[in-house]
Amino acid sequence: MALCSECGGKKKVLCDCTGGVGKHAADDDCYACGGSGVHTCPACNGTGKE
């Protein structure tokens, strides 16, 4: 199995609520990440593999 092309095997991706700016811009009320700025990769379901 190859590494996930979405997260590069990290199992997590930046949440859209950060606007691509980073964790410090995360929305505390975001349902996807709860303000952490990252969430489980939807492409690999957190496995890190394709």
N, CA and C atoms as an extended XYZ file, in Angstrom:
150
Properties=species:S:1:pos:R:3:atomname:S:1:resname:S:1:resid:I:1 pbc="F F F"
N         0.835       -1.202        0.000 N   MET     1
C         0.000        0.000        0.000 CA  MET     1
C         0.871        1.253        0.000 C   MET     1
N         0.452        2.232       -0.760 N   ALA     2
C         1.175        3.498       -0.840 CA  ALA     2
C         0.662        4.466        0.219 C   ALA     2
N         1.472        5.474        0.523 N   LEU     3
C         1.040        6.510        1.446 CA  LEU     3
C        -0.126        7.274        0.840 C   LEU     3
N        -1.015        7.734        1.678 N   CYS     4
C        -2.167        8.499        1.224 CA  CYS     4
C        -1.701        9.780        0.536 C   CYS     4
N        -2.255       10.047       -0.636 N   SER     5
C        -1.844       11.243       -1.381 CA  SER     5
C        -2.399       12.524       -0.763 C   SER     5
N        -3.436       12.408        0.023 N   GLU     6
C        -4.057       13.585        0.645 CA  GLU     6
C        -3.269       14.070        1.859 C   GLU     6
N        -2.873       13.144        2.733 N   CYS     7
C        -2.197       13.537        3.983 CA  CYS     7
C        -0.726       13.137        4.015 C   CYS     7
N        -0.269       12.420        3.006 N   GLY     8
C         1.136       12.018        2.970 CA  GLY     8
C         1.506       11.024        4.054 C   GLY     8
N         0.520       10.289        4.554 N   GLY     9
C         0.776        9.294        5.590 CA  GLY     9
C         0.711        9.847        6.995 C   GLY     9
N         0.373       11.122        7.143 N   LYS    10
C         0.312       11.749        8.472 CA  LYS    10
C        -0.980       11.444        9.226 C   LYS    10
N        -1.975       10.924        8.510 N   LYS    11
C        -3.267       10.525        9.066 CA  LYS    11
C        -4.159       11.702        9.448 C   LYS    11
N        -3.633       12.918        9.422 N   LYS    12
C        -4.398       14.121        9.762 CA  LYS    12
C        -4.197       15.159        8.664 C   LYS    12
N        -5.172       16.031        8.498 N   VAL    13
C        -5.074       17.129        7.537 CA  VAL    13
C        -5.505       18.424        8.229 C   VAL    13
N        -5.059       19.561        7.676 N   LEU    14
C        -5.502       20.851        8.192 CA  LEU    14
C        -7.000       20.979        7.998 C   LEU    14
N        -7.667       21.488        8.984 N   CYS    15
C        -9.108       21.689        8.896 CA  CYS    15
C        -9.401       22.917        8.040 C   CYS    15
N       -10.498       22.876        7.294 N   ASP    16
C       -10.886       24.006        6.449 CA  ASP    16
C       -11.147       25.271        7.262 C   ASP    16
N       -11.484       25.131        8.528 N   CYS    17
C       -11.805       26.313        9.330 CA  CYS    17
C       -10.588       27.186        9.588 C   CYS    17
N        -9.393       26.686        9.311 N   THR    18
C        -8.186       27.492        9.524 CA  THR    18
C        -7.925       28.419        8.353 C   THR    18
N        -8.635       28.201        7.252 N   GLY    19
C        -8.417       29.007        6.061 CA  GLY    19
C        -7.057       28.763        5.445 C   GLY    19
N        -6.444       27.631        5.799 N   GLY    20
C        -5.130       27.294        5.272 CA  GLY    20
C        -4.001       28.052        5.940 C   GLY    20
N        -4.331       28.825        6.974 N   VAL    21
C        -3.327       29.653        7.646 CA  VAL    21
C        -2.589       28.898        8.742 C   VAL    21
N        -3.249       27.925        9.343 N   GLY    22
C        -2.601       27.151       10.399 CA  GLY    22
C        -3.446       27.055       11.647 C   GLY    22
N        -2.944       26.312       12.599 N   LYS    23
C        -3.687       25.989       13.813 CA  LYS    23
C        -4.158       27.217       14.586 C   LYS    23
N        -3.356       28.270       14.620 N   HIS    24
C        -3.720       29.454       15.402 CA  HIS    24
C        -4.973       30.155       14.883 C   HIS    24
N        -5.364       29.851       13.629 N   ALA    25
C        -6.554       30.459       13.041 CA  ALA    25
C        -7.779       29.557       13.147 C   ALA    25
N        -7.667       28.431       13.841 N   ALA    26
C        -8.768       27.477       13.930 CA  ALA    26
C        -9.962       28.067       14.676 C   ALA    26
N       -11.143       27.700       14.237 N   ASP    27
C       -12.395       28.136       14.851 CA  ASP    27
C       -12.731       27.197       16.010 C   ASP    27
N       -12.803       27.749       17.220 N   ASP    28
C       -13.087       26.923       18.406 CA  ASP    28
C       -14.420       26.196       18.319 C   ASP    28
N       -15.358       26.746       17.556 N   ASP    29
C       -16.686       26.146       17.433 CA  ASP    29
C       -16.797       25.175       16.260 C   ASP    29
N       -15.701       24.915       15.572 N   CYS    30
C       -15.739       24.040       14.401 CA  CYS    30
C       -16.113       22.618       14.811 C   CYS    30
N       -17.128       22.074       14.145 N   TYR    31
C       -17.583       20.710       14.477 CA  TYR    31
C       -16.589       19.642       14.029 C   TYR    31
N       -15.781       19.954       13.003 N   ALA    32
C       -14.861       18.953       12.454 CA  ALA    32
C       -13.615       18.771       13.309 C   ALA    32
N       -13.088       19.865       13.851 N   CYS    33
C       -11.823       19.753       14.599 CA  CYS    33
C       -11.908       20.258       16.032 C   CYS    33
N       -13.007       20.901       16.396 N   GLY    34
C       -13.168       21.394       17.761 CA  GLY    34
C       -12.116       22.408       18.165 C   GLY    34
N       -11.576       23.132       17.192 N   GLY    35
C       -10.586       24.158       17.475 CA  GLY    35
C        -9.150       23.673       17.452 C   GLY    35
N        -8.937       22.393       17.132 N   SER    36
C        -7.569       21.864       17.115 CA  SER    36
C        -6.819       22.253       15.843 C   SER    36
N        -7.569       22.571       14.774 N   GLY    37
C        -6.950       22.947       13.511 CA  GLY    37
C        -6.639       21.783       12.594 C   GLY    37
N        -6.772       20.564       13.093 N   VAL    38
C        -6.547       19.376       12.273 CA  VAL    38
C        -7.670       18.374       12.513 C   VAL    38
N        -7.895       17.523       11.531 N   HIS    39
C        -8.861       16.446       11.711 CA  HIS    39
C        -8.405       15.222       10.936 C   HIS    39
N        -9.027       14.097       11.203 N   THR    40
C        -8.684       12.843       10.541 CA  THR    40
C        -8.822       12.996        9.034 C   THR    40
N        -7.852       12.503        8.297 N   CYS    41
C        -7.868       12.593        6.847 CA  CYS    41
C        -9.084       11.868        6.283 C   CYS    41
N        -9.923       12.579        5.493 N   PRO    42
C       -11.115       11.930        4.948 CA  PRO    42
C       -10.802       10.959        3.806 C   PRO    42
N        -9.671       11.142        3.154 N   ALA    43
C        -9.326       10.285        2.014 CA  ALA    43
C        -8.935        8.877        2.445 C   ALA    43
N        -8.248        8.764        3.585 N   CYS    44
C        -7.777        7.451        4.032 CA  CYS    44
C        -8.410        7.013        5.358 C   CYS    44
N        -9.323        7.826        5.880 N   ASN    45
C        -9.977        7.535        7.171 CA  ASN    45
C        -8.975        7.361        8.301 C   ASN    45
N        -7.881        8.120        8.232 N   GLY    46
C        -6.900        8.096        9.305 CA  GLY    46
C        -5.940        6.920        9.292 C   GLY    46
N        -5.896        6.177        8.173 N   THR    47
C        -4.984        5.037        8.108 CA  THR    47
C        -3.607        5.453        7.603 C   THR    47
N        -3.544        6.545        6.829 N   GLY    48
C        -2.278        6.997        6.265 CA  GLY    48
C        -1.900        6.271        4.994 C   GLY    48
N        -2.742        5.333        4.549 N   LYS    49
C        -2.446        4.538        3.356 CA  LYS    49
C        -3.593        4.613        2.352 C   LYS    49
N        -3.251        4.403        1.087 N   GLU    50
C        -4.278        4.379        0.052 CA  GLU    50
C        -4.735        2.966       -0.209 C   GLU    50
